[in-house]
Amino acid sequence: MAITTLHTVFLFLFFFILISLPPSSPVKLPFSKIFAFGDSYTDTGNTHSRTGPYSYGYVSNLPYGTTFFHHSTDRYSDGRLVIDFIATNLSLPFLSPYLRRNSDFSHGVNFAVAGSTALDHSFFVDNNITIAITPESLQTQLEWFAEYLEKSGCQGRSKQCHEKFEDALFWIGEIGANDYAYSFASSVSPNVVQDLVLKNVFKFLETLLSEGAKYIVVQGLPLTGCLPLAMVLSPPDDRDRLGCAATVNNQANKHNLILQSKIEQLRKQYPKAIISYADYFNAHRTIMNKPAVYGFTEPFKACCGSGGDPYNFDIFATCGSPEVTKACSVPSKFVNWDGVHLTEALYKVVADMFLHSGYCHPPFDVLLKHKLQGS
Ligand SMILES: *[C@@H]1O[C@H](CO)[C@@H](O)[C@H](O)[C@H]1NC(C)=O
Ligand SMILES: *[C@@H]1O[C@H](CO)[C@@H](O)[C@H](O)[C@H]1NC(C)=O
């Protein structure tokens, strides 16, 4: 009797195991999670959830989100961002913003927040830079990350945490552009700001690496001098070969060069990690050199703005404000969305360049290959 019962139990277990197996073994995803950091170029909604004034414009109103979502998602674009296209390519859903309560974080978290600076907010307060109204910085994002880890049962530097990190892609979006914009007209010299910004970015990356991050992509700055905001604020004779604000573009270029040397230093310190530099500057420059090749007829004019030619940008009547409730009719022909941020069409081209066209160093598929071999 006892044996028969055991048999029954075994049989039952056997069938139970059989039916609980999926019909075909699922394709192994290269990464189970993405952790993203950065500013409004990467923020998928943290800006709406945070307390305090919005850093720029009226992101919660249409026409933000008009292209893909058909409503505002608090993304600073007409549609998807680079990070959205990256997630899709990795067969992961769009990342939930950390501050959105009751979000599903099983495939990663987005800590990027609009207006965020590389430098701590106290730097701007101490130097009387009052236009830096956003209190969030890289430090804030690290604190949110630590809070998230603690909530998900990952205390300290346990083995379990390390394993979690090895299966995650760390995506560091643009950061530093706000520091430069905020201190543009301040008494602190641009070189001092740049030096401090890059020291903080380095410290931030080092923290992630020391905690066990193994696969990191770090974006450089785009051509910040080609944004209508920079064009309007800089003297008309301060122009480079592309017709953009030369001083601002030079500052971004220098930032990127120093950033790359810091990354090289980190590669030596953490030889087991793969740190890829995503060359936003040259991707953007390639597009601005021949916009028509990528389907753009308007390289400079904001799609959603006011004021008409040449930039359709008025800092006192920006996209989403009561004065500007309509965008251009075909955003995909525009590089620029609202004077400061770019269109979904531009973000898609840039994401494709990062993923497929060798604008990541080492290339993104090399990083993927390492990941698939290493796990
Ligand atoms: C992601 O990009 C790779 C090329 O880098 C491509 O082969 C693959 O099909 C893409 N996957 C998805 C889901 O888009
Ligand atoms: C900031 O402003 C205060 C009050 O106007 C002044 O006393 C202080 O010296 C200023 N600090 C700097 C760094 O400019």
CSV table of C-alpha atoms and ligand atoms in Angstrom, one decimal:
chain,number,residue,atom,x,y,z
A,1,MET,CA,0.0,0.0,0.0
A,2,ALA,CA,2.7,2.4,1.0
A,3,ILE,CA,4.7,1.6,-2.1
A,4,THR,CA,1.6,2.1,-4.3
A,5,THR,CA,1.1,5.4,-2.7
A,6,LEU,CA,4.7,6.4,-3.3
A,7,HIS,CA,4.3,5.3,-6.9
A,8,THR,CA,1.3,7.5,-7.3
A,9,VAL,CA,3.1,10.4,-5.8
A,10,PHE,CA,6.1,9.9,-8.2
A,11,LEU,CA,3.8,9.5,-11.1
A,12,PHE,CA,1.9,12.6,-10.1
A,13,LEU,CA,5.2,14.5,-9.7
A,14,PHE,CA,6.4,13.3,-13.1
A,15,PHE,CA,3.3,14.6,-14.8
A,16,PHE,CA,3.4,17.8,-12.8
A,17,ILE,CA,7.0,18.4,-14.0
A,18,LEU,CA,6.0,17.5,-17.5
A,19,ILE,CA,3.1,19.9,-17.7
A,20,SER,CA,5.0,22.7,-15.9
A,21,LEU,CA,7.7,22.7,-18.6
A,22,PRO,CA,7.2,25.4,-21.2
A,23,PRO,CA,6.3,24.0,-24.6
A,24,SER,CA,9.7,25.0,-26.0
A,25,SER,CA,12.6,26.3,-24.0
A,26,PRO,CA,12.6,30.1,-24.1
A,27,VAL,CA,15.3,32.1,-25.9
A,28,LYS,CA,17.9,33.3,-23.5
A,29,LEU,CA,17.8,37.1,-23.3
A,30,PRO,CA,21.3,38.6,-23.2
A,31,PHE,CA,20.3,40.8,-20.2
A,32,SER,CA,17.5,40.2,-17.8
A,33,LYS,CA,17.6,43.9,-16.7
A,34,ILE,CA,18.7,47.4,-17.6
A,35,PHE,CA,19.5,50.0,-15.1
A,36,ALA,CA,19.5,53.5,-16.7
A,37,PHE,CA,20.8,56.8,-15.4
A,38,GLY,CA,21.1,60.2,-16.9
A,39,ASP,CA,19.0,63.4,-17.6
A,40,SER,CA,16.0,64.3,-19.7
A,41,TYR,CA,17.5,62.5,-22.8
A,42,THR,CA,17.0,59.2,-20.9
A,43,ASP,CA,14.2,60.0,-18.3
A,44,THR,CA,11.0,57.9,-19.0
A,45,GLY,CA,8.9,59.6,-16.4
A,46,ASN,CA,10.7,60.4,-13.2
A,47,THR,CA,10.3,64.1,-13.8
A,48,HIS,CA,6.6,64.0,-13.3
A,49,SER,CA,6.7,62.0,-10.1
A,50,ARG,CA,9.2,64.2,-8.3
A,51,THR,CA,8.3,67.1,-6.1
A,52,GLY,CA,9.3,70.5,-7.1
A,53,PRO,CA,9.0,72.5,-10.2
A,54,TYR,CA,9.5,70.9,-13.6
A,55,SER,CA,12.9,71.7,-15.0
A,56,TYR,CA,11.8,72.5,-18.5
A,57,GLY,CA,8.5,73.2,-20.3
A,58,TYR,CA,5.3,71.4,-20.0
A,59,VAL,CA,6.2,67.7,-20.5
A,60,SER,CA,3.0,66.3,-19.2
A,61,ASN,CA,1.0,68.0,-22.0
A,62,LEU,CA,0.5,67.0,-25.5
A,63,PRO,CA,2.1,67.4,-28.0
A,64,TYR,CA,4.7,65.6,-25.9
A,65,GLY,CA,4.2,61.9,-26.7
A,66,THR,CA,2.1,62.6,-29.9
A,67,THR,CA,4.0,60.2,-32.1
A,68,PHE,CA,4.1,56.8,-30.6
A,69,PHE,CA,2.2,56.8,-27.4
A,70,HIS,CA,-0.5,59.4,-28.5
A,71,HIS,CA,-0.4,60.9,-25.0
A,72,SER,CA,2.3,62.4,-22.8
A,73,THR,CA,4.4,59.8,-20.9
A,74,ASP,CA,6.6,62.5,-19.4
A,75,ARG,CA,9.3,61.7,-21.9
A,76,TYR,CA,10.9,64.9,-23.4
A,77,SER,CA,10.2,64.0,-27.0
A,78,ASP,CA,7.3,63.4,-29.4
A,79,GLY,CA,7.8,59.6,-28.8
A,80,ARG,CA,10.4,57.1,-27.8
A,81,LEU,CA,13.9,57.8,-26.5
A,82,VAL,CA,17.2,56.1,-27.3
A,83,ILE,CA,16.8,53.9,-24.1
A,84,ASP,CA,13.4,52.7,-25.4
A,85,PHE,CA,14.9,51.5,-28.7
A,86,ILE,CA,17.8,49.8,-26.7
A,87,ALA,CA,15.3,48.0,-24.5
A,88,THR,CA,13.3,46.9,-27.5
A,89,ASN,CA,16.4,45.6,-29.2
A,90,LEU,CA,17.2,43.5,-26.1
A,91,SER,CA,13.6,42.1,-26.1
A,92,LEU,CA,12.8,43.9,-22.9
A,93,PRO,CA,9.9,46.2,-22.1
A,94,PHE,CA,10.3,49.9,-21.7
A,95,LEU,CA,11.9,50.8,-18.4
A,96,SER,CA,9.7,52.0,-15.6
A,97,PRO,CA,10.8,55.3,-14.0
A,98,TYR,CA,11.9,54.6,-10.4
A,99,LEU,CA,9.6,57.2,-8.8
A,100,ARG,CA,6.5,55.8,-10.4
A,101,ARG,CA,4.9,53.9,-7.5
A,102,ASN,CA,3.7,50.3,-8.1
A,103,SER,CA,5.8,49.9,-11.2
A,104,ASP,CA,7.1,46.6,-12.5
A,105,PHE,CA,10.8,46.7,-12.0
A,106,SER,CA,11.4,43.0,-13.0
A,107,HIS,CA,13.2,44.0,-16.2
A,108,GLY,CA,15.1,47.0,-14.8
A,109,VAL,CA,14.7,50.5,-13.6
A,110,ASN,CA,15.2,53.9,-15.0
A,111,PHE,CA,16.8,56.4,-12.5
A,112,ALA,CA,17.4,59.1,-15.1
A,113,VAL,CA,15.7,62.4,-14.2
A,114,ALA,CA,15.2,65.5,-16.3
A,115,GLY,CA,17.3,68.5,-15.3
A,116,SER,CA,19.7,66.2,-13.4
A,117,THR,CA,23.3,67.4,-13.0
A,118,ALA,CA,26.6,65.5,-12.6
A,119,LEU,CA,27.5,67.9,-9.8
A,120,ASP,CA,25.6,67.8,-6.4
A,121,HIS,CA,23.0,70.5,-6.1
A,122,SER,CA,25.0,72.2,-3.4
A,123,PHE,CA,27.6,73.3,-5.9
A,124,PHE,CA,25.0,75.5,-7.6
A,125,VAL,CA,23.5,76.8,-4.4
A,126,ASP,CA,27.0,77.6,-3.0
A,127,ASN,CA,27.8,79.5,-6.2
A,128,ASN,CA,24.6,81.4,-6.4
A,129,ILE,CA,23.6,79.7,-9.6
A,130,THR,CA,19.8,80.1,-9.1
A,131,ILE,CA,18.7,78.7,-12.5
A,132,ALA,CA,19.7,75.3,-11.4
A,133,ILE,CA,16.3,74.5,-9.9
A,134,THR,CA,16.4,70.8,-10.2
A,135,PRO,CA,17.8,69.3,-7.0
A,136,GLU,CA,18.6,65.9,-8.5
A,137,SER,CA,22.1,64.8,-9.5
A,138,LEU,CA,24.1,61.6,-10.1
A,139,GLN,CA,24.4,61.3,-6.4
A,140,THR,CA,20.5,61.3,-6.1
A,141,GLN,CA,20.3,58.6,-8.7
A,142,LEU,CA,22.9,56.5,-6.8
A,143,GLU,CA,20.8,56.9,-3.6
A,144,TRP,CA,17.7,55.8,-5.5
A,145,PHE,CA,19.6,52.8,-6.8
A,146,ALA,CA,20.8,51.8,-3.3
A,147,GLU,CA,17.2,52.2,-2.0
A,148,TYR,CA,15.9,50.0,-4.9
A,149,LEU,CA,18.5,47.3,-4.1
A,150,GLU,CA,17.6,47.3,-0.5
A,151,LYS,CA,13.9,47.1,-1.2
A,152,SER,CA,14.5,44.2,-3.6
A,153,GLY,CA,16.2,42.2,-0.8
A,154,CYS,CA,19.8,42.9,-1.9
A,155,GLN,CA,21.6,44.0,1.2
A,156,GLY,CA,25.2,45.2,1.1
A,157,ARG,CA,27.5,43.4,-1.3
A,158,SER,CA,26.3,39.9,-1.0
A,159,LYS,CA,27.0,37.3,-3.7
A,160,GLN,CA,23.3,37.4,-4.7
A,161,CYS,CA,23.7,41.1,-5.5
A,162,HIS,CA,26.8,40.5,-7.7
A,163,GLU,CA,24.9,37.9,-9.7
A,164,LYS,CA,22.1,40.4,-10.2
A,165,PHE,CA,24.6,42.9,-11.5
A,166,GLU,CA,26.2,40.5,-13.9
A,167,ASP,CA,23.0,39.9,-15.6
A,168,ALA,CA,22.2,43.6,-15.9
A,169,LEU,CA,23.2,46.2,-18.5
A,170,PHE,CA,24.0,49.6,-17.0
A,171,TRP,CA,23.1,52.4,-19.4
A,172,ILE,CA,24.5,55.8,-18.6
A,173,GLY,CA,22.8,58.3,-20.7
A,174,GLU,CA,23.8,61.9,-21.4
A,175,ILE,CA,24.9,63.7,-18.2
A,176,GLY,CA,26.7,67.0,-17.7
A,177,ALA,CA,24.9,69.1,-20.3
A,178,ASN,CA,22.7,70.6,-17.6
A,179,ASP,CA,25.8,71.5,-15.4
A,180,TYR,CA,27.2,73.4,-18.4
A,181,ALA,CA,23.9,75.1,-19.3
A,182,TYR,CA,23.2,76.2,-15.7
A,183,SER,CA,26.7,77.6,-15.1
A,184,PHE,CA,26.9,79.2,-18.6
A,185,ALA,CA,26.6,82.8,-17.4
A,186,SER,CA,28.0,82.2,-13.8
A,187,SER,CA,31.1,83.4,-12.3
A,188,VAL,CA,32.6,79.9,-12.2
A,189,SER,CA,35.0,79.3,-15.1
A,190,PRO,CA,33.8,76.7,-17.6
A,191,ASN,CA,37.1,74.8,-17.2
A,192,VAL,CA,36.5,74.5,-13.4
A,193,VAL,CA,33.0,73.3,-14.0
A,194,GLN,CA,34.2,70.8,-16.6
A,195,ASP,CA,36.9,69.4,-14.4
A,196,LEU,CA,34.4,68.9,-11.5
A,197,VAL,CA,31.8,67.4,-13.7
A,198,LEU,CA,34.1,64.8,-15.1
A,199,LYS,CA,35.5,64.0,-11.7
A,200,ASN,CA,31.9,63.3,-10.5
A,201,VAL,CA,31.1,61.2,-13.5
A,202,PHE,CA,34.2,59.2,-12.9
A,203,LYS,CA,33.3,58.7,-9.2
A,204,PHE,CA,29.8,57.6,-10.2
A,205,LEU,CA,31.1,55.0,-12.7
A,206,GLU,CA,33.7,53.8,-10.2
A,207,THR,CA,30.9,53.3,-7.6
A,208,LEU,CA,28.9,51.2,-10.0
A,209,LEU,CA,31.9,49.1,-11.0
A,210,SER,CA,33.1,48.6,-7.4
A,211,GLU,CA,29.6,47.3,-6.6
A,212,GLY,CA,29.9,44.7,-9.3
A,213,ALA,CA,28.5,46.3,-12.5
A,214,LYS,CA,30.0,44.3,-15.4
A,215,TYR,CA,28.4,45.6,-18.6
A,216,ILE,CA,28.3,49.4,-18.9
A,217,VAL,CA,27.5,51.7,-21.8
A,218,VAL,CA,28.4,55.3,-21.2
A,219,GLN,CA,27.0,57.9,-23.6
A,220,GLY,CA,28.9,61.0,-24.4
A,221,LEU,CA,27.4,64.4,-25.0
A,222,PRO,CA,25.7,65.2,-28.3
A,223,LEU,CA,26.2,68.4,-30.3
A,224,THR,CA,24.7,70.6,-27.6
A,225,GLY,CA,25.8,73.6,-29.6
A,226,CYS,CA,23.3,72.7,-32.4
A,227,LEU,CA,20.2,72.9,-30.1
A,228,PRO,CA,18.1,76.0,-30.8
A,229,LEU,CA,18.5,77.0,-27.1
A,230,ALA,CA,22.3,77.2,-27.6
A,231,MET,CA,22.0,78.9,-31.0
A,232,VAL,CA,19.7,81.6,-29.5
A,233,LEU,CA,21.8,82.2,-26.5
A,234,SER,CA,25.2,82.4,-28.2
A,235,PRO,CA,26.5,85.3,-30.3
A,236,PRO,CA,25.6,85.0,-34.0
A,237,ASP,CA,29.3,85.0,-35.0
A,238,ASP,CA,30.1,82.1,-32.7
A,239,ARG,CA,29.5,79.4,-35.3
A,240,ASP,CA,31.3,76.2,-36.4
A,241,ARG,CA,31.5,74.4,-39.7
A,242,LEU,CA,28.0,72.9,-39.1
A,243,GLY,CA,26.6,76.3,-38.4
A,244,CYS,CA,26.2,75.5,-34.7
A,245,ALA,CA,27.3,77.4,-31.6
A,246,ALA,CA,31.0,76.7,-31.7
A,247,THR,CA,31.9,77.4,-28.1
A,248,VAL,CA,29.2,75.1,-26.8
A,249,ASN,CA,30.1,72.3,-29.2
A,250,ASN,CA,33.8,72.6,-28.3
A,251,GLN,CA,32.9,72.3,-24.7
A,252,ALA,CA,30.9,69.1,-25.4
A,253,ASN,CA,33.7,67.7,-27.5
A,254,LYS,CA,36.3,68.4,-24.8
A,255,HIS,CA,34.0,66.8,-22.2
A,256,ASN,CA,33.8,63.7,-24.4
A,257,LEU,CA,37.6,63.4,-24.9
A,258,ILE,CA,38.2,63.6,-21.2
A,259,LEU,CA,35.3,61.2,-20.5
A,260,GLN,CA,37.0,58.7,-22.8
A,261,SER,CA,40.3,58.9,-21.1
A,262,LYS,CA,38.5,58.4,-17.7
A,263,ILE,CA,36.8,55.3,-19.2
A,264,GLU,CA,40.2,54.0,-20.3
A,265,GLN,CA,41.5,54.4,-16.8
A,266,LEU,CA,38.5,52.5,-15.4
A,267,ARG,CA,39.0,49.7,-17.9
A,268,LYS,CA,42.5,49.2,-16.4
A,269,GLN,CA,41.1,49.3,-12.9
A,270,TYR,CA,38.3,46.8,-13.7
A,271,PRO,CA,39.6,44.5,-16.5
A,272,LYS,CA,36.7,42.1,-16.1
A,273,ALA,CA,34.1,44.7,-16.9
A,274,ILE,CA,33.1,45.8,-20.4
A,275,ILE,CA,32.7,49.5,-20.6
A,276,SER,CA,31.6,50.7,-24.0
A,277,TYR,CA,31.6,54.4,-24.9
A,278,ALA,CA,28.6,55.4,-27.0
A,279,ASP,CA,29.8,58.2,-29.3
A,280,TYR,CA,26.7,60.5,-29.4
A,281,PHE,CA,28.7,63.4,-30.6
A,282,ASN,CA,29.9,61.8,-33.8
A,283,ALA,CA,26.6,60.0,-34.4
A,284,HIS,CA,24.9,63.4,-34.2
A,285,ARG,CA,27.6,65.0,-36.3
A,286,THR,CA,27.2,62.4,-39.1
A,287,ILE,CA,23.5,63.1,-39.2
A,288,MET,CA,23.9,66.9,-39.1
A,289,ASN,CA,26.4,66.7,-42.0
A,290,LYS,CA,23.9,65.0,-44.2
A,291,PRO,CA,20.5,65.3,-42.6
A,292,ALA,CA,18.6,64.3,-45.9
A,293,VAL,CA,20.3,60.9,-45.9
A,294,TYR,CA,18.4,60.1,-42.7
A,295,GLY,CA,15.1,61.7,-43.9
A,296,PHE,CA,15.5,65.0,-42.1
A,297,THR,CA,14.6,68.2,-43.9
A,298,GLU,CA,14.8,70.4,-40.8
A,299,PRO,CA,18.1,70.1,-39.0
A,300,PHE,CA,17.8,73.3,-36.8
A,301,LYS,CA,14.2,74.3,-36.4
A,302,ALA,CA,12.2,73.0,-33.4
A,303,CYS,CA,9.2,70.9,-34.4
A,304,CYS,CA,7.3,72.1,-31.4
A,305,GLY,CA,7.9,75.7,-30.5
A,306,SER,CA,7.0,79.2,-31.5
A,307,GLY,CA,8.6,82.2,-33.1
A,308,GLY,CA,9.1,80.9,-36.6
A,309,ASP,CA,12.3,81.0,-38.6
A,310,PRO,CA,15.1,80.2,-38.2
A,311,TYR,CA,14.7,78.1,-35.0
A,312,ASN,CA,11.0,78.2,-34.1
A,313,PHE,CA,12.2,78.7,-30.5
A,314,ASP,CA,11.0,81.2,-28.0
A,315,ILE,CA,12.2,80.5,-24.4
A,316,PHE,CA,9.0,82.2,-23.1
A,317,ALA,CA,6.6,80.2,-25.2
A,318,THR,CA,7.9,76.6,-25.3
A,319,CYS,CA,6.3,73.3,-26.4
A,320,GLY,CA,3.3,72.3,-24.4
A,321,SER,CA,2.7,75.7,-22.9
A,322,PRO,CA,-0.7,77.4,-23.4
A,323,GLU,CA,0.9,79.3,-26.3
A,324,VAL,CA,2.2,76.1,-28.0
A,325,THR,CA,-0.3,73.3,-28.2
A,326,LYS,CA,0.5,72.1,-31.7
A,327,ALA,CA,3.7,70.6,-33.1
A,328,CYS,CA,4.8,70.5,-36.7
A,329,SER,CA,2.8,68.0,-38.8
A,330,VAL,CA,5.6,65.6,-39.6
A,331,PRO,CA,8.0,65.4,-36.6
A,332,SER,CA,10.1,62.7,-38.3
A,333,LYS,CA,11.4,65.3,-40.7
A,334,PHE,CA,12.8,67.3,-37.8
A,335,VAL,CA,16.0,66.6,-35.8
A,336,ASN,CA,14.9,68.9,-33.0
A,337,TRP,CA,11.7,68.5,-31.0
A,338,ASP,CA,11.3,71.4,-28.5
A,339,GLY,CA,14.4,73.5,-28.7
A,340,VAL,CA,16.4,71.4,-26.2
A,341,HIS,CA,15.4,67.7,-26.9
A,342,LEU,CA,15.3,65.7,-30.0
A,343,THR,CA,12.6,63.9,-32.0
A,344,GLU,CA,11.9,60.2,-31.8
A,345,ALA,CA,13.1,59.9,-35.4
A,346,LEU,CA,16.5,61.3,-34.4
A,347,TYR,CA,16.7,59.1,-31.3
A,348,LYS,CA,15.9,56.0,-33.4
A,349,VAL,CA,18.7,56.8,-35.9
A,350,VAL,CA,21.1,57.4,-33.0
A,351,ALA,CA,20.0,54.1,-31.3
A,352,ASP,CA,20.6,52.2,-34.5
A,353,MET,CA,24.0,53.8,-34.9
A,354,PHE,CA,24.9,52.7,-31.3
A,355,LEU,CA,23.6,49.2,-31.9
A,356,HIS,CA,24.6,48.4,-35.4
A,357,SER,CA,26.9,51.0,-37.0
A,358,GLY,CA,30.0,51.0,-34.8
A,359,TYR,CA,29.3,54.1,-32.8
A,360,CYS,CA,29.9,52.2,-29.6
A,361,HIS,CA,33.5,51.5,-28.6
A,362,PRO,CA,33.9,48.6,-28.2
A,363,PRO,CA,30.9,47.8,-30.5
A,364,PHE,CA,27.7,46.8,-28.9
A,365,ASP,CA,27.7,43.3,-30.4
A,366,VAL,CA,31.1,42.8,-28.8
A,367,LEU,CA,29.7,43.6,-25.4
A,368,LEU,CA,26.8,41.2,-26.2
A,369,LYS,CA,29.1,38.5,-27.2
A,370,HIS,CA,31.1,38.8,-24.0
A,371,LYS,CA,27.9,38.7,-22.0
A,372,LEU,CA,26.6,35.6,-23.8
A,373,GLN,CA,29.9,33.8,-23.4
A,374,GLY,CA,30.4,34.9,-19.8
A,375,SER,CA,27.1,33.7,-18.4
B,1,LIG,C1,18.9,43.9,-32.3
B,1,LIG,O1,20.0,44.3,-33.0
B,1,LIG,C2,20.7,43.2,-33.7
B,1,LIG,C3,21.9,43.8,-34.5
B,1,LIG,O2,22.8,44.4,-33.6
B,1,LIG,C4,19.8,42.5,-34.6
B,1,LIG,O3,20.4,41.5,-35.2
B,1,LIG,C5,18.5,42.0,-33.9
B,1,LIG,O4,17.6,41.5,-34.8
B,1,LIG,C6,17.9,43.2,-33.1
B,1,LIG,N1,16.9,42.6,-32.2
B,1,LIG,C7,15.6,43.1,-32.1
B,1,LIG,C8,14.7,42.4,-31.2
B,1,LIG,O5,15.3,44.1,-32.7
B,2,LIG,C1,26.4,84.6,-3.1
B,2,LIG,O1,25.5,85.6,-2.8
B,2,LIG,C2,25.7,86.1,-1.5
B,2,LIG,C3,24.6,87.1,-1.2
B,2,LIG,O2,24.3,88.0,-2.3
B,2,LIG,C4,27.1,86.7,-1.3
B,2,LIG,O3,27.3,87.1,0.0
B,2,LIG,C5,28.1,85.6,-1.6
B,2,LIG,O4,29.4,86.1,-1.6
B,2,LIG,C6,27.8,85.0,-3.0
B,2,LIG,N1,28.7,83.8,-3.2
B,2,LIG,C7,29.4,83.6,-4.4
B,2,LIG,C8,30.2,82.4,-4.4
B,2,LIG,O5,29.3,84.4,-5.4
